[in-house]
C-alpha cells in the first residue's frame, strides 16, 4: 500500500503523513514548491501545478491510494477573486489528478479519498445531520455552493474505475494552525468572547483523529460519504468556556454581536456564525475508536 497525498503540507496533510509513518505506510506527496520537495524514508515529494493542469507522472509510481486535500484556504478575505481561487483550486486539483491518471499506460490505483467539508450542510441551530442527509435545497451560501461543486468533482473520479470515499471535515483542532489559535489568543489576553448568540453548533475534531479517519478509510477502501467530526459537538459559547477553563482564564466580555462580525468580515462571517450539528455515529459502527471523543480531552492534549 502506498498513498499519494495532495495538500500534504497543510494542517491535516502533515498529520496524515505522521500517521502513515506510525503505521508503516509509504507516502508520495504533491507540492507546487521545489523548496518543499523531500525524499525521506517512506515519504517522497513530486511537483505539480493544478492551475495549469501539470503533474509529474512519476508521483503515481507504485501508488495504490490517493488522498486529495488540495485547495486554497477558506480563511482569507472573501473577495470575488479569492472566492474564485477557493473554488477553482479544488476543482483544478481533482481535474489534474484525473488527467494524470488517464495519461498513465498502467497503474496500481484502486481507491480515491476526497476531502470535503461539513459546510455541505445548511446552517441550522436545531437539526442534527447524519452523513446520508441529502438535499439540494437550503439557504444558498458560498460555502455550501463550493462544497457541492467539490463533491461533484470528487464523484467524477469514479469514472476512472476507482473506489471512491469522501470525508466531510469539521472544525479541526490544532494548537498552532486553524481555528483554535484564533480563540486561544484573545482568551489569553482577556478579550475572548463567543460570536453572535453563541448557540451555533461547532462540530469539532482533534487533528490526530481526523488523520486516523483518512488512513482508516484508505486502508479499508470504504466507499461513500463520512462525517469527519468527534461524537460530542458543542455550541460556540461552550467551546469558548472550555478553552478558557483549560487556560485558567476568565471570559470577561459579552458575545460579539453578529452584525459587528458581519461588518468586519463581510460574507466570511459565515465561518463563525453558521451552525452545523453533525453526527459521527457511523464511526462506532465501523469500530473506529476516537482518541479524543470529548472537547476537554482534546484541549488538555493540545493546550
mmCIF file of C-alpha atoms in Angstrom:
data_model
loop_
_atom_site.group_PDB
_atom_site.id
_atom_site.type_symbol
_atom_site.label_atom_id
_atom_site.label_comp_id
_atom_site.label_asym_id
_atom_site.label_seq_id
_atom_site.Cartn_x
_atom_site.Cartn_y
_atom_site.Cartn_z
ATOM 1 C CA UNK A 1 0.000 0.000 0.000
ATOM 2 C CA UNK A 2 1.311 3.412 -0.988
ATOM 3 C CA UNK A 3 -0.676 6.650 -0.640
ATOM 4 C CA UNK A 4 -0.316 9.754 -2.803
ATOM 5 C CA UNK A 5 -1.335 12.810 -0.775
ATOM 6 C CA UNK A 6 -2.143 16.273 -2.073
ATOM 7 C CA UNK A 7 -2.235 19.183 0.365
ATOM 8 C CA UNK A 8 0.352 17.270 2.383
ATOM 9 C CA UNK A 9 1.988 20.367 3.850
ATOM 10 C CA UNK A 10 -1.259 21.638 5.382
ATOM 11 C CA UNK A 11 -2.557 21.030 8.892
ATOM 12 C CA UNK A 12 -4.339 17.753 8.086
ATOM 13 C CA UNK A 13 -1.857 16.569 5.473
ATOM 14 C CA UNK A 14 1.098 16.765 7.853
ATOM 15 C CA UNK A 15 -0.838 14.775 10.436
ATOM 16 C CA UNK A 16 -1.810 12.119 7.859
ATOM 17 C CA UNK A 17 1.829 11.648 6.839
ATOM 18 C CA UNK A 18 2.747 11.346 10.520
ATOM 19 C CA UNK A 19 0.037 8.706 10.985
ATOM 20 C CA UNK A 20 1.179 6.836 7.870
ATOM 21 C CA UNK A 21 4.709 6.707 9.271
ATOM 22 C CA UNK A 22 3.355 5.299 12.543
ATOM 23 C CA UNK A 23 1.554 2.565 10.604
ATOM 24 C CA UNK A 24 4.440 1.870 8.219
ATOM 25 C CA UNK A 25 2.611 3.125 5.117
ATOM 26 C CA UNK A 26 4.721 4.641 2.333
ATOM 27 C CA UNK A 27 3.645 8.032 1.004
ATOM 28 C CA UNK A 28 4.167 10.216 -2.021
ATOM 29 C CA UNK A 29 3.062 13.827 -1.907
ATOM 30 C CA UNK A 30 2.477 16.582 -4.443
ATOM 31 C CA UNK A 31 3.627 20.164 -3.951
ATOM 32 C CA UNK A 32 3.808 23.325 -6.040
ATOM 33 C CA UNK A 33 7.055 24.366 -4.338
ATOM 34 C CA UNK A 34 10.515 22.982 -5.149
ATOM 35 C CA UNK A 35 11.603 24.102 -1.679
ATOM 36 C CA UNK A 36 9.148 21.630 -0.120
ATOM 37 C CA UNK A 37 10.348 18.631 -2.114
ATOM 38 C CA UNK A 38 11.892 15.930 0.043
ATOM 39 C CA UNK A 39 12.807 12.296 -0.200
ATOM 40 C CA UNK A 40 12.846 10.567 3.154
ATOM 41 C CA UNK A 41 12.142 7.039 4.267
ATOM 42 C CA UNK A 42 8.513 6.271 3.322
ATOM 43 C CA UNK A 43 7.992 9.850 2.045
ATOM 44 C CA UNK A 44 8.778 11.328 -1.375
ATOM 45 C CA UNK A 45 7.665 14.597 -2.962
ATOM 46 C CA UNK A 46 6.795 15.465 -6.564
ATOM 47 C CA UNK A 47 5.943 18.725 -8.321
ATOM 48 C CA UNK A 48 2.612 19.705 -9.822
ATOM 49 C CA UNK A 49 0.749 22.839 -10.852
ATOM 50 C CA UNK A 50 -3.021 22.249 -10.719
ATOM 51 C CA UNK A 51 -3.875 25.698 -12.090
ATOM 52 C CA UNK A 52 -2.050 24.700 -15.291
ATOM 53 C CA UNK A 53 -3.051 21.036 -15.225
ATOM 54 C CA UNK A 54 0.598 19.975 -14.860
ATOM 55 C CA UNK A 55 1.742 16.984 -12.813
ATOM 56 C CA UNK A 56 4.853 14.795 -12.563
ATOM 57 C CA UNK A 57 3.548 11.370 -13.581
ATOM 58 C CA UNK A 58 6.289 9.715 -11.506
ATOM 59 C CA UNK A 59 4.179 10.650 -8.484
ATOM 60 C CA UNK A 60 1.831 7.764 -9.330
ATOM 61 C CA UNK A 61 4.573 5.114 -9.416
ATOM 62 C CA UNK A 62 3.597 2.239 -7.133
ATOM 63 C CA UNK A 63 0.712 4.238 -5.664
ATOM 64 C CA UNK A 64 -2.445 2.339 -4.729
ATOM 65 C CA UNK A 65 -4.428 5.060 -2.943
ATOM 66 C CA UNK A 66 -4.921 8.809 -3.309
ATOM 67 C CA UNK A 67 -5.926 11.219 -0.542
ATOM 68 C CA UNK A 68 -6.831 14.590 -2.017
ATOM 69 C CA UNK A 69 -6.769 17.543 0.385
ATOM 70 C CA UNK A 70 -5.650 20.238 -2.045
ATOM 71 C CA UNK A 71 -7.388 23.591 -2.067
ATOM 72 C CA UNK A 72 -6.796 27.223 -1.216
ATOM 73 C CA UNK A 73 -7.583 28.135 2.407
ATOM 74 C CA UNK A 74 -11.040 29.497 3.168
ATOM 75 C CA UNK A 75 -9.534 31.597 5.986
ATOM 76 C CA UNK A 76 -8.885 34.616 3.805
ATOM 77 C CA UNK A 77 -10.885 37.697 2.873
ATOM 78 C CA UNK A 78 -13.702 36.582 0.563
ATOM 79 C CA UNK A 79 -13.149 38.942 -2.328
ATOM 80 C CA UNK A 80 -14.549 37.772 -5.659
ATOM 81 C CA UNK A 81 -11.000 36.906 -6.734
ATOM 82 C CA UNK A 82 -10.318 34.866 -3.590
ATOM 83 C CA UNK A 83 -13.672 33.089 -3.774
ATOM 84 C CA UNK A 84 -12.858 32.038 -7.327
ATOM 85 C CA UNK A 85 -9.467 30.756 -6.127
ATOM 86 C CA UNK A 86 -11.049 28.833 -3.226
ATOM 87 C CA UNK A 87 -13.394 27.036 -5.622
ATOM 88 C CA UNK A 88 -11.170 26.534 -8.659
ATOM 89 C CA UNK A 89 -8.147 25.381 -6.653
ATOM 90 C CA UNK A 90 -10.256 22.434 -5.505
ATOM 91 C CA UNK A 91 -11.676 21.610 -8.909
ATOM 92 C CA UNK A 92 -8.328 22.081 -10.684
ATOM 93 C CA UNK A 93 -6.622 19.688 -8.260
ATOM 94 C CA UNK A 94 -9.089 16.893 -8.954
ATOM 95 C CA UNK A 95 -9.060 17.515 -12.701
ATOM 96 C CA UNK A 96 -5.245 17.477 -12.766
ATOM 97 C CA UNK A 97 -5.117 14.178 -10.876
ATOM 98 C CA UNK A 98 -7.638 12.658 -13.289
ATOM 99 C CA UNK A 99 -5.723 13.992 -16.290
ATOM 100 C CA UNK A 100 -2.521 12.467 -14.938
ATOM 101 C CA UNK A 101 -4.118 9.078 -14.290
ATOM 102 C CA UNK A 102 -5.531 8.983 -17.823
ATOM 103 C CA UNK A 103 -2.046 9.609 -19.220
ATOM 104 C CA UNK A 104 -0.584 6.567 -17.468
ATOM 105 C CA UNK A 105 -0.037 3.455 -19.587
ATOM 106 C CA UNK A 106 -0.739 1.383 -16.491
ATOM 107 C CA UNK A 107 -1.204 1.965 -12.776
ATOM 108 C CA UNK A 108 -1.931 0.188 -9.499
ATOM 109 C CA UNK A 109 -4.534 2.660 -8.194
ATOM 110 C CA UNK A 110 -7.644 1.250 -6.532
ATOM 111 C CA UNK A 111 -9.016 3.958 -4.204
ATOM 112 C CA UNK A 112 -9.556 7.724 -4.124
ATOM 113 C CA UNK A 113 -10.450 9.540 -0.902
ATOM 114 C CA UNK A 114 -11.533 13.129 -1.419
ATOM 115 C CA UNK A 115 -11.737 15.778 1.262
ATOM 116 C CA UNK A 116 -14.979 17.689 1.646
ATOM 117 C CA UNK A 117 -16.433 19.810 4.447
ATOM 118 C CA UNK A 118 -19.418 19.932 6.778
ATOM 119 C CA UNK A 119 -20.264 23.192 5.039
ATOM 120 C CA UNK A 120 -22.269 20.807 2.834
ATOM 121 C CA UNK A 121 -24.992 21.001 5.485
ATOM 122 C CA UNK A 122 -27.129 24.159 5.627
ATOM 123 C CA UNK A 123 -26.766 26.232 8.784
ATOM 124 C CA UNK A 124 -29.324 25.141 11.366
ATOM 125 C CA UNK A 125 -29.416 25.632 15.136
ATOM 126 C CA UNK A 126 -31.582 22.588 15.924
ATOM 127 C CA UNK A 127 -31.176 19.982 13.178
ATOM 128 C CA UNK A 128 -28.655 17.159 13.551
ATOM 129 C CA UNK A 129 -27.090 15.915 10.321
ATOM 130 C CA UNK A 130 -26.189 12.274 9.584
ATOM 131 C CA UNK A 131 -23.786 11.611 6.706
ATOM 132 C CA UNK A 132 -26.603 10.290 4.498
ATOM 133 C CA UNK A 133 -28.568 13.546 4.750
ATOM 134 C CA UNK A 134 -29.117 14.916 1.279
ATOM 135 C CA UNK A 135 -30.941 17.901 -0.092
ATOM 136 C CA UNK A 136 -30.320 20.350 -2.892
ATOM 137 C CA UNK A 137 -32.483 22.872 -1.058
ATOM 138 C CA UNK A 138 -31.500 25.030 1.879
ATOM 139 C CA UNK A 139 -30.227 28.565 2.166
ATOM 140 C CA UNK A 140 -27.660 29.247 -0.529
ATOM 141 C CA UNK A 141 -24.215 30.235 0.693
ATOM 142 C CA UNK A 142 -20.771 30.457 -0.838
ATOM 143 C CA UNK A 143 -19.518 27.680 1.433
ATOM 144 C CA UNK A 144 -22.289 25.251 0.531
ATOM 145 C CA UNK A 145 -22.076 26.003 -3.183
ATOM 146 C CA UNK A 146 -18.327 25.395 -3.032
ATOM 147 C CA UNK A 147 -18.728 22.079 -1.225
ATOM 148 C CA UNK A 148 -21.436 20.892 -3.635
ATOM 149 C CA UNK A 149 -19.139 21.595 -6.597
ATOM 150 C CA UNK A 150 -16.196 19.993 -4.747
ATOM 151 C CA UNK A 151 -18.117 16.787 -4.071
ATOM 152 C CA UNK A 152 -19.403 16.622 -7.646
ATOM 153 C CA UNK A 153 -15.787 16.807 -8.833
ATOM 154 C CA UNK A 154 -14.775 14.084 -6.358
ATOM 155 C CA UNK A 155 -17.580 11.870 -7.640
ATOM 156 C CA UNK A 156 -16.329 12.198 -11.208
ATOM 157 C CA UNK A 157 -13.211 10.236 -10.203
ATOM 158 C CA UNK A 158 -15.349 7.087 -10.083
ATOM 159 C CA UNK A 159 -15.403 7.209 -13.894
ATOM 160 C CA UNK A 160 -11.770 6.035 -13.763
ATOM 161 C CA UNK A 161 -12.851 2.781 -12.134
ATOM 162 C CA UNK A 162 -11.572 3.669 -8.657
ATOM 163 C CA UNK A 163 -13.423 3.080 -5.422
ATOM 164 C CA UNK A 164 -14.453 6.456 -4.007
ATOM 165 C CA UNK A 165 -14.813 7.838 -0.498
ATOM 166 C CA UNK A 166 -15.430 11.380 0.730
ATOM 167 C CA UNK A 167 -14.754 12.769 4.202
ATOM 168 C CA UNK A 168 -16.638 15.906 5.265
ATOM 169 C CA UNK A 169 -14.225 17.634 7.608
ATOM 170 C CA UNK A 170 -15.426 19.523 10.671
ATOM 171 C CA UNK A 171 -13.635 22.121 12.810
ATOM 172 C CA UNK A 172 -10.147 20.626 13.138
ATOM 173 C CA UNK A 173 -8.402 21.465 16.406
ATOM 174 C CA UNK A 174 -4.645 22.062 16.324
ATOM 175 C CA UNK A 175 -2.570 24.114 18.737
ATOM 176 C CA UNK A 176 -0.709 26.051 16.041
ATOM 177 C CA UNK A 177 -2.941 26.220 12.949
ATOM 178 C CA UNK A 178 -6.600 26.558 12.069
ATOM 179 C CA UNK A 179 -9.371 27.974 14.236
ATOM 180 C CA UNK A 180 -8.185 27.059 17.752
ATOM 181 C CA UNK A 181 -5.371 29.661 17.997
ATOM 182 C CA UNK A 182 -7.869 32.326 16.896
ATOM 183 C CA UNK A 183 -9.898 31.552 20.028
ATOM 184 C CA UNK A 184 -6.914 30.978 22.323
ATOM 185 C CA UNK A 185 -5.054 34.253 21.720
ATOM 186 C CA UNK A 186 -7.945 36.598 22.669
ATOM 187 C CA UNK A 187 -8.802 34.477 25.710
ATOM 188 C CA UNK A 188 -5.187 34.625 26.902
ATOM 189 C CA UNK A 189 -5.396 38.415 26.578
ATOM 190 C CA UNK A 190 -8.724 38.609 28.455
ATOM 191 C CA UNK A 191 -10.682 39.704 25.360
ATOM 192 C CA UNK A 192 -12.140 36.349 24.333
ATOM 193 C CA UNK A 193 -15.842 36.005 23.550
ATOM 194 C CA UNK A 194 -18.292 33.970 21.506
ATOM 195 C CA UNK A 195 -19.776 35.388 18.311
ATOM 196 C CA UNK A 196 -23.433 36.122 17.615
ATOM 197 C CA UNK A 197 -25.734 34.397 20.085
ATOM 198 C CA UNK A 198 -23.051 31.802 20.842
ATOM 199 C CA UNK A 199 -25.532 28.985 20.240
ATOM 200 C CA UNK A 200 -24.163 27.903 16.869
ATOM 201 C CA UNK A 201 -23.047 24.276 16.857
ATOM 202 C CA UNK A 202 -19.344 23.573 16.426
ATOM 203 C CA UNK A 203 -18.745 20.046 15.159
ATOM 204 C CA UNK A 204 -15.064 19.776 16.017
ATOM 205 C CA UNK A 205 -12.420 17.047 15.808
ATOM 206 C CA UNK A 206 -8.848 16.646 17.086
ATOM 207 C CA UNK A 207 -6.223 16.715 14.324
ATOM 208 C CA UNK A 208 -4.985 13.237 15.251
ATOM 209 C CA UNK A 209 -8.442 11.681 14.943
ATOM 210 C CA UNK A 210 -9.170 13.272 11.551
ATOM 211 C CA UNK A 211 -5.832 11.953 10.258
ATOM 212 C CA UNK A 212 -6.631 8.496 11.608
ATOM 213 C CA UNK A 213 -10.001 8.644 9.835
ATOM 214 C CA UNK A 214 -8.335 9.352 6.492
ATOM 215 C CA UNK A 215 -5.898 6.482 6.971
ATOM 216 C CA UNK A 216 -8.591 4.071 8.221
ATOM 217 C CA UNK A 217 -10.888 4.779 5.275
ATOM 218 C CA UNK A 218 -7.981 4.322 2.876
ATOM 219 C CA UNK A 219 -6.773 1.057 4.402
ATOM 220 C CA UNK A 220 -10.273 -0.405 4.208
ATOM 221 C CA UNK A 221 -11.137 1.273 0.878
ATOM 222 C CA UNK A 222 -14.524 2.316 2.249
ATOM 223 C CA UNK A 223 -16.892 3.927 -0.222
ATOM 224 C CA UNK A 224 -19.478 6.618 0.440
ATOM 225 C CA UNK A 225 -19.616 9.821 2.456
ATOM 226 C CA UNK A 226 -18.332 10.113 6.027
ATOM 227 C CA UNK A 227 -18.504 12.888 8.613
ATOM 228 C CA UNK A 228 -15.106 13.902 9.960
ATOM 229 C CA UNK A 229 -16.249 15.029 13.402
ATOM 230 C CA UNK A 230 -15.970 13.923 17.025
ATOM 231 C CA UNK A 231 -19.015 12.408 18.790
ATOM 232 C CA UNK A 232 -19.621 15.351 21.132
ATOM 233 C CA UNK A 233 -20.226 18.666 19.330
ATOM 234 C CA UNK A 234 -20.651 21.800 21.430
ATOM 235 C CA UNK A 235 -22.157 25.218 20.913
ATOM 236 C CA UNK A 236 -19.666 28.023 20.420
ATOM 237 C CA UNK A 237 -20.302 29.526 23.852
ATOM 238 C CA UNK A 238 -19.316 26.159 25.385
ATOM 239 C CA UNK A 239 -16.236 25.990 23.163
ATOM 240 C CA UNK A 240 -15.037 29.393 24.375
ATOM 241 C CA UNK A 241 -15.757 28.469 28.003
ATOM 242 C CA UNK A 242 -13.896 25.152 27.692
ATOM 243 C CA UNK A 243 -10.832 26.828 26.188
ATOM 244 C CA UNK A 244 -10.869 29.464 28.932
ATOM 245 C CA UNK A 245 -11.143 26.779 31.603
ATOM 246 C CA UNK A 246 -8.211 24.842 30.148
ATOM 247 C CA UNK A 247 -6.139 28.041 30.053
ATOM 248 C CA UNK A 248 -7.362 29.038 33.526
ATOM 249 C CA UNK A 249 -8.525 32.400 32.176
ATOM 250 C CA UNK A 250 -11.862 34.171 32.677
ATOM 251 C CA UNK A 251 -14.209 35.157 29.860
ATOM 252 C CA UNK A 252 -14.986 38.755 30.763
ATOM 253 C CA UNK A 253 -16.662 40.124 27.648
ATOM 254 C CA UNK A 254 -20.196 39.592 26.343
ATOM 255 C CA UNK A 255 -20.746 37.919 22.985
ATOM 256 C CA UNK A 256 -19.709 39.938 19.950
ATOM 257 C CA UNK A 257 -22.949 40.768 18.074
ATOM 258 C CA UNK A 258 -23.377 39.052 14.735
ATOM 259 C CA UNK A 259 -23.841 42.303 12.847
ATOM 260 C CA UNK A 260 -20.472 43.543 14.130
ATOM 261 C CA UNK A 261 -18.763 40.378 12.884
ATOM 262 C CA UNK A 262 -20.529 40.776 9.536
ATOM 263 C CA UNK A 263 -19.345 44.375 9.255
ATOM 264 C CA UNK A 264 -15.758 43.311 9.960
ATOM 265 C CA UNK A 265 -15.606 40.082 7.954
ATOM 266 C CA UNK A 266 -18.327 40.582 5.371
ATOM 267 C CA UNK A 267 -19.572 37.352 3.781
ATOM 268 C CA UNK A 268 -16.755 35.466 5.501
ATOM 269 C CA UNK A 269 -18.668 35.871 8.794
ATOM 270 C CA UNK A 270 -20.396 32.613 7.796
ATOM 271 C CA UNK A 271 -17.360 30.794 9.156
ATOM 272 C CA UNK A 272 -18.061 31.824 12.746
ATOM 273 C CA UNK A 273 -21.817 32.459 12.729
ATOM 274 C CA UNK A 274 -23.225 29.413 10.924
ATOM 275 C CA UNK A 275 -24.278 26.294 12.831
ATOM 276 C CA UNK A 276 -23.911 22.632 11.864
ATOM 277 C CA UNK A 277 -24.524 19.849 14.363
ATOM 278 C CA UNK A 278 -23.105 16.805 12.631
ATOM 279 C CA UNK A 279 -23.328 13.149 13.664
ATOM 280 C CA UNK A 280 -20.411 10.728 13.907
ATOM 281 C CA UNK A 281 -22.419 7.570 14.702
ATOM 282 C CA UNK A 282 -21.175 5.729 11.600
ATOM 283 C CA UNK A 283 -17.657 5.560 13.063
ATOM 284 C CA UNK A 284 -18.797 3.451 16.005
ATOM 285 C CA UNK A 285 -20.438 1.014 13.579
ATOM 286 C CA UNK A 286 -17.083 0.773 11.777
ATOM 287 C CA UNK A 287 -15.261 0.043 15.037
ATOM 288 C CA UNK A 288 -13.292 3.290 14.956
ATOM 289 C CA UNK A 289 -12.011 4.372 18.368
ATOM 290 C CA UNK A 290 -11.734 8.111 18.980
ATOM 291 C CA UNK A 291 -8.610 9.065 20.901
ATOM 292 C CA UNK A 292 -10.247 12.381 21.813
ATOM 293 C CA UNK A 293 -14.044 11.929 21.960
ATOM 294 C CA UNK A 294 -14.753 14.937 24.198
ATOM 295 C CA UNK A 295 -13.672 18.558 23.969
ATOM 296 C CA UNK A 296 -11.944 18.672 27.401
ATOM 297 C CA UNK A 297 -9.812 15.657 26.407
ATOM 298 C CA UNK A 298 -8.830 17.320 23.128
ATOM 299 C CA UNK A 299 -7.991 20.643 24.770
ATOM 300 C CA UNK A 300 -5.936 19.004 27.514
ATOM 301 C CA UNK A 301 -3.810 17.384 24.818
ATOM 302 C CA UNK A 302 -3.456 20.498 22.668
ATOM 303 C CA UNK A 303 -3.189 23.255 25.273
#
